[in-house]
Short mmCIF file of N, CA and C in Angstrom, two decimals:
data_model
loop_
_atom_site.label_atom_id
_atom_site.label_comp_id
_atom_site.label_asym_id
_atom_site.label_seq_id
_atom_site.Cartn_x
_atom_site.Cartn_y
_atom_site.Cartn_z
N UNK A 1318 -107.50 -172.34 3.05
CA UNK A 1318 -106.50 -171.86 3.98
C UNK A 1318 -105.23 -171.59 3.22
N UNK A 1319 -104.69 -170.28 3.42
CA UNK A 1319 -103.46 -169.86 2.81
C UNK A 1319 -102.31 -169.91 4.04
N UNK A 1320 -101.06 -171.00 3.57
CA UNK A 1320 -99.92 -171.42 4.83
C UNK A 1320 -98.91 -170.31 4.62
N UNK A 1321 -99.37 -168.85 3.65
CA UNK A 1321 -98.61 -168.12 3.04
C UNK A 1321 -98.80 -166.78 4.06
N UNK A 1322 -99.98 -167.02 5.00
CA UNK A 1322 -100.14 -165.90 5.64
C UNK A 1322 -101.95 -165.40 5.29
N UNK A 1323 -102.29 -166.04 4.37
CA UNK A 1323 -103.49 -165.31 4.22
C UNK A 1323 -104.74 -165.68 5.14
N UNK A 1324 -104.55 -166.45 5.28
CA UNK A 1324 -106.43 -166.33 6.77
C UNK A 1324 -105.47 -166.87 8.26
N UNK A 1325 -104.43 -167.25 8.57
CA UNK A 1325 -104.01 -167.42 9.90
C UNK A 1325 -103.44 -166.52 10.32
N UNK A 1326 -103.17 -165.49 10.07
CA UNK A 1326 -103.08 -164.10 11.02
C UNK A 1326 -101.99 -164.30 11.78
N UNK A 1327 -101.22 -165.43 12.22
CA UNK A 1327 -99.40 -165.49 12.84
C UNK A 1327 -98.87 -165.57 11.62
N UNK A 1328 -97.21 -165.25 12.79
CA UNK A 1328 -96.15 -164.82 12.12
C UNK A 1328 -96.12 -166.38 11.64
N UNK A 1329 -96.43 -167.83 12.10
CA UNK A 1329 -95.86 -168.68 12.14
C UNK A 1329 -94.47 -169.69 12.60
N UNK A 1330 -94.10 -168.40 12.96
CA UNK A 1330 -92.90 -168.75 14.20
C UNK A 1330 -92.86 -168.51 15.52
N UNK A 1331 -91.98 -168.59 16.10
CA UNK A 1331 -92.72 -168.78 17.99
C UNK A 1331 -91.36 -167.75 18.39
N UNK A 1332 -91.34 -166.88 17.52
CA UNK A 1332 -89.93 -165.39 18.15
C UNK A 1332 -90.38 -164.76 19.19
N UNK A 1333 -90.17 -164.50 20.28
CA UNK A 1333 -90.21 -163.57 21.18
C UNK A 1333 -90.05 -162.15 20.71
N UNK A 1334 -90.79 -161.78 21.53
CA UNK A 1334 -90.59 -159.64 21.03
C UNK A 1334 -90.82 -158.96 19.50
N UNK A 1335 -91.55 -160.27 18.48
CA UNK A 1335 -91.33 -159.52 17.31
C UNK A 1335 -92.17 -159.07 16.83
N UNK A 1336 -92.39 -158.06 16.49
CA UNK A 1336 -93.83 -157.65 15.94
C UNK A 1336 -93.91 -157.42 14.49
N UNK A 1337 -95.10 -158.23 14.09
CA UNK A 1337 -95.46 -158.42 12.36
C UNK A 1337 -96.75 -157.37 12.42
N UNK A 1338 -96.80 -157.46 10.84
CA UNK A 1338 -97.67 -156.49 10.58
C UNK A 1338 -99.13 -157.73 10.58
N UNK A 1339 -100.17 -156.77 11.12
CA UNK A 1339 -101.62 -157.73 11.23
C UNK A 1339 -101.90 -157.66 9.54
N UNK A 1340 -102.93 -159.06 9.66
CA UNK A 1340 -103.23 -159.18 8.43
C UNK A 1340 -104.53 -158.15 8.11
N UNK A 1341 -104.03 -158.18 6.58
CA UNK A 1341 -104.78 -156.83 5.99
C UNK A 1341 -103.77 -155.57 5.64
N UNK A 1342 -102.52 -155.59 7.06
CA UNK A 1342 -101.54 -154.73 6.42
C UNK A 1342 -102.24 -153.41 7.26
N UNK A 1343 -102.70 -153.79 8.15
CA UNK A 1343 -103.49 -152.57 9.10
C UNK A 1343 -101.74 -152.05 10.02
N UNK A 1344 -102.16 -150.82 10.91
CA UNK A 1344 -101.62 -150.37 11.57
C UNK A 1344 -101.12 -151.15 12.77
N UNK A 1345 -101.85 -151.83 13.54
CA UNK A 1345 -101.52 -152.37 14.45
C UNK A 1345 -102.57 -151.73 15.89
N UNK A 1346 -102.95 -150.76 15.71
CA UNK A 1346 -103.75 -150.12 16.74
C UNK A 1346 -105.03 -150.57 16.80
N UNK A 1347 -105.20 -151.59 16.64
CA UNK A 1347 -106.34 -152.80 17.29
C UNK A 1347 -105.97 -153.23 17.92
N UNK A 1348 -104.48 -153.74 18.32
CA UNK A 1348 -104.51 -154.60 19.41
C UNK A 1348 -104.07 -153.92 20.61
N UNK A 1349 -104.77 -154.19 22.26
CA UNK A 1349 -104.00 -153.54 22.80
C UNK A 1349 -102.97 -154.02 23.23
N UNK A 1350 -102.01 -152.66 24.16
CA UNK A 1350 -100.93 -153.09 24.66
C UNK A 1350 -100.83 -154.29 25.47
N UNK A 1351 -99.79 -154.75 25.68
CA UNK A 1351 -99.62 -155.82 26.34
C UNK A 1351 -100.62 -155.73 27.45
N UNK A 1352 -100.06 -155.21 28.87
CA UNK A 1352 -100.91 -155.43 29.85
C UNK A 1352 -102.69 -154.69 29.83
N UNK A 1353 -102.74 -154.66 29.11
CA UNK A 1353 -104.03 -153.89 28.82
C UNK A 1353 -105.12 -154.57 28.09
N UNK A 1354 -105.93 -155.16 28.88
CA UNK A 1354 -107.02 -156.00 28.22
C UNK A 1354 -108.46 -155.50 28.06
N UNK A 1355 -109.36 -155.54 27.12
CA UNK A 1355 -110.29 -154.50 27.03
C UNK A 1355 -111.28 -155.43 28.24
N UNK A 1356 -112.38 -154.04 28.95
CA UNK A 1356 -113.63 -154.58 29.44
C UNK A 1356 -114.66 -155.85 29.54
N UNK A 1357 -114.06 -156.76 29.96
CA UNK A 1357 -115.58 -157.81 29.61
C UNK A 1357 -116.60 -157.38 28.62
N UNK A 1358 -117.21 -155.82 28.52
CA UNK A 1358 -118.00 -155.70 28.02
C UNK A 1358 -118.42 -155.23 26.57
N UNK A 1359 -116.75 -155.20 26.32
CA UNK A 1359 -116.09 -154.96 25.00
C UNK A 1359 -116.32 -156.37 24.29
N UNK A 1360 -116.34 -155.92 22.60
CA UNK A 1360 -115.81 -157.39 22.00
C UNK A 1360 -114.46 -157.47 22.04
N UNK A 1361 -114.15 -158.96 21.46
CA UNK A 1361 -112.90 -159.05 21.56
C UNK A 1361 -111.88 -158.48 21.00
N UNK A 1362 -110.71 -158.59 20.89
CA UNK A 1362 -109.57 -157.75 20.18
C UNK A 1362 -109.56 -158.46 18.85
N UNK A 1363 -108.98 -157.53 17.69
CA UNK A 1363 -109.03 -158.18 16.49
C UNK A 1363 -107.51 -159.60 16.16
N UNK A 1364 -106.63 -159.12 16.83
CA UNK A 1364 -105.90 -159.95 16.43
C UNK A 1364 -105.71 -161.58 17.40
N UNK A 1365 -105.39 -162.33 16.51
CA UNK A 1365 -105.26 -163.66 17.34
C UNK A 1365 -105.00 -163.59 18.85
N UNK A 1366 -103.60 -163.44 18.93
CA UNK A 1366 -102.57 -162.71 19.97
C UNK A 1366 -103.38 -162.45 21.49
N UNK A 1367 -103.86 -160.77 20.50
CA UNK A 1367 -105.00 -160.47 22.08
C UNK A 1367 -105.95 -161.25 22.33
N UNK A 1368 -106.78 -161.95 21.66
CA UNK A 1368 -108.46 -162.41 22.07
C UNK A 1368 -107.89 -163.77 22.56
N UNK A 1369 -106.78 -164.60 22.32
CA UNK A 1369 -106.71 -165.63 22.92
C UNK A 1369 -106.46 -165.19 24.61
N UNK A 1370 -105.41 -164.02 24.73
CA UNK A 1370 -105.25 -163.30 25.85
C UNK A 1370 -106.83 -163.53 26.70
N UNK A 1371 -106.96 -162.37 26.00
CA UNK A 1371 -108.70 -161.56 26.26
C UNK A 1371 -109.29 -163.04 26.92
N UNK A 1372 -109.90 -163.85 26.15
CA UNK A 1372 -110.42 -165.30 26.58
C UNK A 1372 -109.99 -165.69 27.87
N UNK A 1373 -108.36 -166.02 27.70
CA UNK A 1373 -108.33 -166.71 29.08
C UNK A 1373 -108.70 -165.65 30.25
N UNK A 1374 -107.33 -164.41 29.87
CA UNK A 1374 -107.57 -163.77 31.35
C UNK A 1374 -108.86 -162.84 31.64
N UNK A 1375 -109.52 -163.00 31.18
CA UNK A 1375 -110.69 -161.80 31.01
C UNK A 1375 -111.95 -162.55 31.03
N UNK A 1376 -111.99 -163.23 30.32
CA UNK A 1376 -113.17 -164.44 30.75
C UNK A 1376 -113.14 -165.70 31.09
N UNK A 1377 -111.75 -165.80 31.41
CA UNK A 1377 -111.37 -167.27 32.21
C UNK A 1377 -111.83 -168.57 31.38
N UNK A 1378 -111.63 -168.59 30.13
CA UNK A 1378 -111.64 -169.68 29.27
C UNK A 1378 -110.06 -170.67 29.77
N UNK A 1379 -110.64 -171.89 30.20
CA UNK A 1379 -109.99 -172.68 29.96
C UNK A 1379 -108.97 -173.47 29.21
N UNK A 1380 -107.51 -173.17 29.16
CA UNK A 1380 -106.50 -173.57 28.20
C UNK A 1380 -106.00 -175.23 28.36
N UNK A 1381 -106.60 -175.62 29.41
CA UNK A 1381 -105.83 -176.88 29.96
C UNK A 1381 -107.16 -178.33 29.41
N UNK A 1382 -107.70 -178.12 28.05
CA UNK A 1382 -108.44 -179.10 28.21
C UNK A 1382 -107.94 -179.81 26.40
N UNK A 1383 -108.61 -180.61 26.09
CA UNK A 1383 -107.77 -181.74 25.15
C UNK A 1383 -109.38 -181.94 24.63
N UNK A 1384 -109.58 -181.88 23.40
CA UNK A 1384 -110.83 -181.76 23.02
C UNK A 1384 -111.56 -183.46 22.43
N UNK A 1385 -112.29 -183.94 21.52
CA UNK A 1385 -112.80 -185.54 21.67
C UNK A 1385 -111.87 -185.55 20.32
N UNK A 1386 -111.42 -184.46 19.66
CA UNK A 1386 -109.64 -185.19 18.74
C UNK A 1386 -108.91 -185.48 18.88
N UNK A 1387 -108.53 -185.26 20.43
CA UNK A 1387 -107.39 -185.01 20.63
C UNK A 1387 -106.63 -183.53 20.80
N UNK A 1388 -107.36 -183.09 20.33
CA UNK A 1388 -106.25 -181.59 19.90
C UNK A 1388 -106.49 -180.79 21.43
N UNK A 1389 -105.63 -180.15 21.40
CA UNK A 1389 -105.33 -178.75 22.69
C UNK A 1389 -105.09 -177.58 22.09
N UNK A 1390 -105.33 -176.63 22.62
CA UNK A 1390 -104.83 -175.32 21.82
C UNK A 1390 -103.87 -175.35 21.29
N UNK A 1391 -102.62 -176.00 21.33
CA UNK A 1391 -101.50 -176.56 20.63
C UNK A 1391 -101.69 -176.42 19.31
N UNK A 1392 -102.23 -177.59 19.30
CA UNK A 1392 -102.71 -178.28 17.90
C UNK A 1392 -103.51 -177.27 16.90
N UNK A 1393 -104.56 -176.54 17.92
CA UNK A 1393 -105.20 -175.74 16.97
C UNK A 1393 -104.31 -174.45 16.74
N UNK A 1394 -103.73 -173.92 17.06
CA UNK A 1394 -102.73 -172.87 16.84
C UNK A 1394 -101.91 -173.15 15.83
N UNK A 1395 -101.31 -174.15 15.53
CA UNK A 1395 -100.30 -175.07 15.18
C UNK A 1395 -101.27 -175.07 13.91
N UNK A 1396 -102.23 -175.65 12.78
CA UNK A 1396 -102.62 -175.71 12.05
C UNK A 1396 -102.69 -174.03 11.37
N UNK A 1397 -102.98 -173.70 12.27
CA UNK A 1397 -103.32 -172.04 11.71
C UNK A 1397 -101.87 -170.89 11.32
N UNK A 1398 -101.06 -171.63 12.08
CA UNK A 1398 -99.74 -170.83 11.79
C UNK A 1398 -99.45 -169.90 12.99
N UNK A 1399 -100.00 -170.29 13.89
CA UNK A 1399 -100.06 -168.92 15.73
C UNK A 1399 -98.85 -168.81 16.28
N UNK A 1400 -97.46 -168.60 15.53
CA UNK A 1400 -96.55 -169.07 16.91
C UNK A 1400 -96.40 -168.33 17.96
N UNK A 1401 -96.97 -167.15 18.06
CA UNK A 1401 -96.70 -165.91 18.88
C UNK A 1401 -97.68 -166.42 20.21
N UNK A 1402 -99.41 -167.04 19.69
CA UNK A 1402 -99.89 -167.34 20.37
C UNK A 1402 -99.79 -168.79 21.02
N UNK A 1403 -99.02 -169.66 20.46
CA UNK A 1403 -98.74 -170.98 20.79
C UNK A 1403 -96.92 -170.44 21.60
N UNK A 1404 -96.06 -169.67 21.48
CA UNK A 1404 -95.53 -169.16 22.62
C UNK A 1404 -95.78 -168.58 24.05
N UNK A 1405 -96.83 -168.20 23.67
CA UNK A 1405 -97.41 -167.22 25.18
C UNK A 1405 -97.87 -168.95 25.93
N UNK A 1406 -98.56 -169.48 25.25
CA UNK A 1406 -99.53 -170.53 25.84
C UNK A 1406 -98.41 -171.19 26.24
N UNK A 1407 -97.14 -171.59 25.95
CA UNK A 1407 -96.44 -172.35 26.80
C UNK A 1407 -95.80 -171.65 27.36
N UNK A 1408 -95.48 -170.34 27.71
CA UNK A 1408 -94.82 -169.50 28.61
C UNK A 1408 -95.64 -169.30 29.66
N UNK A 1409 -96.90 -168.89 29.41
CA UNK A 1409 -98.17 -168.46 30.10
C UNK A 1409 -99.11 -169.22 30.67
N UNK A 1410 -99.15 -170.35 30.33
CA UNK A 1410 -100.17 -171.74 30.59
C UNK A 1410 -99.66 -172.82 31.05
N UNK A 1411 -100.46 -173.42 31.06
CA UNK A 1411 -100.10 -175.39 31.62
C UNK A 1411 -99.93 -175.84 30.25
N UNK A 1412 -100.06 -175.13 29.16
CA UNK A 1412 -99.96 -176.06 27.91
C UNK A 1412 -98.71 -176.39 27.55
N UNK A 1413 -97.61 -176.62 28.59
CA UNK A 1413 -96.34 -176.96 28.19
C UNK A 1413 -96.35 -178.28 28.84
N UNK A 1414 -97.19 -178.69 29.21
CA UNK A 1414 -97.29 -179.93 29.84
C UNK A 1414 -97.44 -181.21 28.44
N UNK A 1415 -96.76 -182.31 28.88
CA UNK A 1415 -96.96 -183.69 27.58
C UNK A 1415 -98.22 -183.27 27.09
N UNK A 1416 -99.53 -183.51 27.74
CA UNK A 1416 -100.85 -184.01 27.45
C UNK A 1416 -101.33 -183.17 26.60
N UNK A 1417 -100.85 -182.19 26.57
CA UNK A 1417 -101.23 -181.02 25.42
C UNK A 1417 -100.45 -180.85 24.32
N UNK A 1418 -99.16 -181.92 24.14
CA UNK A 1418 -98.54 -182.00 23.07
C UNK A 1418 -98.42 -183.35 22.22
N UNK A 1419 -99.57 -184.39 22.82
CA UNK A 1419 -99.25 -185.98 22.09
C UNK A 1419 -99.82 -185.51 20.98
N UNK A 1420 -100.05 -186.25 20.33
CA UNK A 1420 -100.87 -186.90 19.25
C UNK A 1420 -101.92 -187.22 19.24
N UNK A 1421 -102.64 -186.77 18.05
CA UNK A 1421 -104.40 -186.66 18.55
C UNK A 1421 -104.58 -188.14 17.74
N UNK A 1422 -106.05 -188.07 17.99
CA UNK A 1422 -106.33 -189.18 17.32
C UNK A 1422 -106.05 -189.99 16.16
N UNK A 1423 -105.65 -189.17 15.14
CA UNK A 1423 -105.15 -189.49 13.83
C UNK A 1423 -103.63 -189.51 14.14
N UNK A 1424 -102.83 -189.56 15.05
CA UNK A 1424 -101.60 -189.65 15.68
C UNK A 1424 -100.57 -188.42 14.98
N UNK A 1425 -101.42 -187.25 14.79
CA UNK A 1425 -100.19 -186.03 14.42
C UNK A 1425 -100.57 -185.21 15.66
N UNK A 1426 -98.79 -185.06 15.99
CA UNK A 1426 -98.51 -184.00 16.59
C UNK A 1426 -99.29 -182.63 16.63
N UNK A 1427 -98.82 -181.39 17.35
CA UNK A 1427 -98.61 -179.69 16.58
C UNK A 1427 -97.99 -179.33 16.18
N UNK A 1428 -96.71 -180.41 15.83
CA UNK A 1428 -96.00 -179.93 14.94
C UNK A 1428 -95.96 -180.80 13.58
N UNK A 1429 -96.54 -181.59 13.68
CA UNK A 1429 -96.63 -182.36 12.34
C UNK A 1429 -98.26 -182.02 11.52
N UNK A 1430 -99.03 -181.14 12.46
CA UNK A 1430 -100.10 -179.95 12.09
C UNK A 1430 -99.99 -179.19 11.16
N UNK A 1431 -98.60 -178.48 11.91
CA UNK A 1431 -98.09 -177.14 11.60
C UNK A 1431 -97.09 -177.30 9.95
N UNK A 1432 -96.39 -178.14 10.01
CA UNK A 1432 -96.15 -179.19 8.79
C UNK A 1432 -97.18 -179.06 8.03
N UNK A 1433 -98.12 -180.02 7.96
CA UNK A 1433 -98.82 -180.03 7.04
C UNK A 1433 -99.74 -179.10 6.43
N UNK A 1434 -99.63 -178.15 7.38
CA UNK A 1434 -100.42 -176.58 6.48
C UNK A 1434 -99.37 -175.94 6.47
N UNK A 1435 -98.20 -176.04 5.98
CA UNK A 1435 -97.12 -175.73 5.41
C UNK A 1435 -96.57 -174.47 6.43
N UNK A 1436 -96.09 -174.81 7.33
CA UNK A 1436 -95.78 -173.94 8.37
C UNK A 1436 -94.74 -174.58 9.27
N UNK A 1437 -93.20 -174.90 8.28
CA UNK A 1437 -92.44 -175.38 8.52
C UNK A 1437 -91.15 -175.20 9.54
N UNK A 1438 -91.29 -173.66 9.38
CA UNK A 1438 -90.20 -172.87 10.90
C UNK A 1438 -90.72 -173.58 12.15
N UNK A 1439 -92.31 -172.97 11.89
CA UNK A 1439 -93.03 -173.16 13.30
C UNK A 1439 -92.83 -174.45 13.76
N UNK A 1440 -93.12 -175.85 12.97
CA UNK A 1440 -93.23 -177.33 13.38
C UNK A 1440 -92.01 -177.45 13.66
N UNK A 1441 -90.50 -176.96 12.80
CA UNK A 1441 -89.19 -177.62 13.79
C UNK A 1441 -89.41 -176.91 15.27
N UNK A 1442 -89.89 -175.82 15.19
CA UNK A 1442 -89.21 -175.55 16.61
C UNK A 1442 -90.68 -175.97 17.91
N UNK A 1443 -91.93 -176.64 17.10
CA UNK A 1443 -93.08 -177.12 18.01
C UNK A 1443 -92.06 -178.89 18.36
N UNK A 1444 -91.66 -179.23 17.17
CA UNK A 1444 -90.40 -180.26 17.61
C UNK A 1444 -89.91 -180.49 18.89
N UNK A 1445 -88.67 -179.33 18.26
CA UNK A 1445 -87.85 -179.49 19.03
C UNK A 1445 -88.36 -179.00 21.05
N UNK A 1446 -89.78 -177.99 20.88
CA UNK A 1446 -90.43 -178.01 22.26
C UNK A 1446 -91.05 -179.73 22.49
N UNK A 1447 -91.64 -180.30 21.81
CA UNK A 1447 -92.04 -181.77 22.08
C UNK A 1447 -90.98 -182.82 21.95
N UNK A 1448 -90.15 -182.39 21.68
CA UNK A 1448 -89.07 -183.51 22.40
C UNK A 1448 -88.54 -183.31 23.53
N UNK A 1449 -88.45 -182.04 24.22
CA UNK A 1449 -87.86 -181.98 25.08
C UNK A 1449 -88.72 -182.40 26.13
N UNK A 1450 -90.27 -181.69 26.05
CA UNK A 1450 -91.17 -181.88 26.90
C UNK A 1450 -91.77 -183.59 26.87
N UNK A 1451 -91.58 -184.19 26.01
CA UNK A 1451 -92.50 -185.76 26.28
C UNK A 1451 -91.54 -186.67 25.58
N UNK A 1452 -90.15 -186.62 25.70
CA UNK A 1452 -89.20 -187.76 25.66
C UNK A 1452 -88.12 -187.80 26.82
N UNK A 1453 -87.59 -188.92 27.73
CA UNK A 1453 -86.96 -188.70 28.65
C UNK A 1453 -85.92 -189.19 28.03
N UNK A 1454 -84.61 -188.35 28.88
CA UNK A 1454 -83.22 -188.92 28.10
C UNK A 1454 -83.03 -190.56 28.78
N UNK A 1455 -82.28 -190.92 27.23
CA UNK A 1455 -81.46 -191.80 27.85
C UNK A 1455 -80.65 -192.26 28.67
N UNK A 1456 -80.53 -193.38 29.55
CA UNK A 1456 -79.99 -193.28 30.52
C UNK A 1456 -78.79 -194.55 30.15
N UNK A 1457 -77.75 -194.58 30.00
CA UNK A 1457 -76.61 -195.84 30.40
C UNK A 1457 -76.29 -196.09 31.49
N UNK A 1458 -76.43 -197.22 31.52
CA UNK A 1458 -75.86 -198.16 32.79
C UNK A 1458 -73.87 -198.34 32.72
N UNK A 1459 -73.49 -197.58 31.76
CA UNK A 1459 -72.14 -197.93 31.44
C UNK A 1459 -71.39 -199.38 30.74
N UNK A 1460 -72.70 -200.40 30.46
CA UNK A 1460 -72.42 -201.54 29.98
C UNK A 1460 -72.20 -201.06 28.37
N UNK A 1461 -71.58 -201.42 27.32
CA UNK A 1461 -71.29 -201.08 26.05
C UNK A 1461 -72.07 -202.85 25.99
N UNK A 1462 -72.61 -202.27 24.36
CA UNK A 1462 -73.11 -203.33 23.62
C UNK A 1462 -72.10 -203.90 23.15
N UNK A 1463 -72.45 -205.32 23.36
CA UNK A 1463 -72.04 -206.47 22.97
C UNK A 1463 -70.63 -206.76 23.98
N UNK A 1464 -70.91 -206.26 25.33
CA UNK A 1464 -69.53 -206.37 26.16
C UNK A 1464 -70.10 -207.50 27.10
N UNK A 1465 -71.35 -208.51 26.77
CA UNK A 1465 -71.34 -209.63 27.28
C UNK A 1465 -72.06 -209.41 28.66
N UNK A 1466 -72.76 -208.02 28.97
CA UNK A 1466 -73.58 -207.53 30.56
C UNK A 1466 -74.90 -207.53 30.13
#
């Protein structure tokens, strides 16, 4: 696995609206347009992006399940470098929910995934989405430490 871009096919960051060149350095006219999903009876689209599309809305693959690792599409996106497709999935899915962002069995994150196959933009900002989503703020009672309450 290359964290440089060579077999995970994302940008590795989770930017809205940006469009990279597909790997290989192709045109881009494999994937289709946004709202435009090919036939059931088509194969799938070449790039990550669409066929995760394609999957759910087209053949109703399931995004909301947590596999016997632990991992959720999160996680597996997150290893590969997907942020385009690990954006849609929390814009687009239930996968913005905690349960799809703990810690799998070996207790790493998707962003401590995304880390370790050297895909470091992507993990601060899978972060900074898993802190917001599965830590609750602190709350003070207004007592200051060590004021004897």
């Amino acid at each position: 696995h290359d964290p440089a871009g060579g077999g995970g096919g994302g940008s590795g960051t989770m930017r809205r609206g940006e469009k990279g060149t597909p790997p290989g350095g192709g045109s881009g006219d494999e994937t289709p347009p946004k709202d435009e999903t090919p036939p059931k009876d088509e194969p799938p689209p070449k790039s990550p992006m669409a066929t995760v599309r394609w999957l759910v809305r087209e053949l109703g693959v399931p995004v909301d399940v947590v596999n016997v690792n632990g991992h959720s599409a999160l996680h597996k996106c997150a290893i590969y470098g997907h942020g385009d497709v690990i954006e849609w999935l929390l814009s687009e899915t239930t996968c913005n929910r905690a349960e799809y962002m703990g810690p799998d069995d070996r207790g790493a994150s998707p962003s401590a995934l995304a880390a370790a196959n050297g895909y470091e933009t992507l993990a601060a900002e899978l972060r900074h989405v898993e802190d917001r989503t599965m830590r609750l703020p602190v709350v003070y009672d207004g007592c200051g430490v060590g004021d004897g309450a």
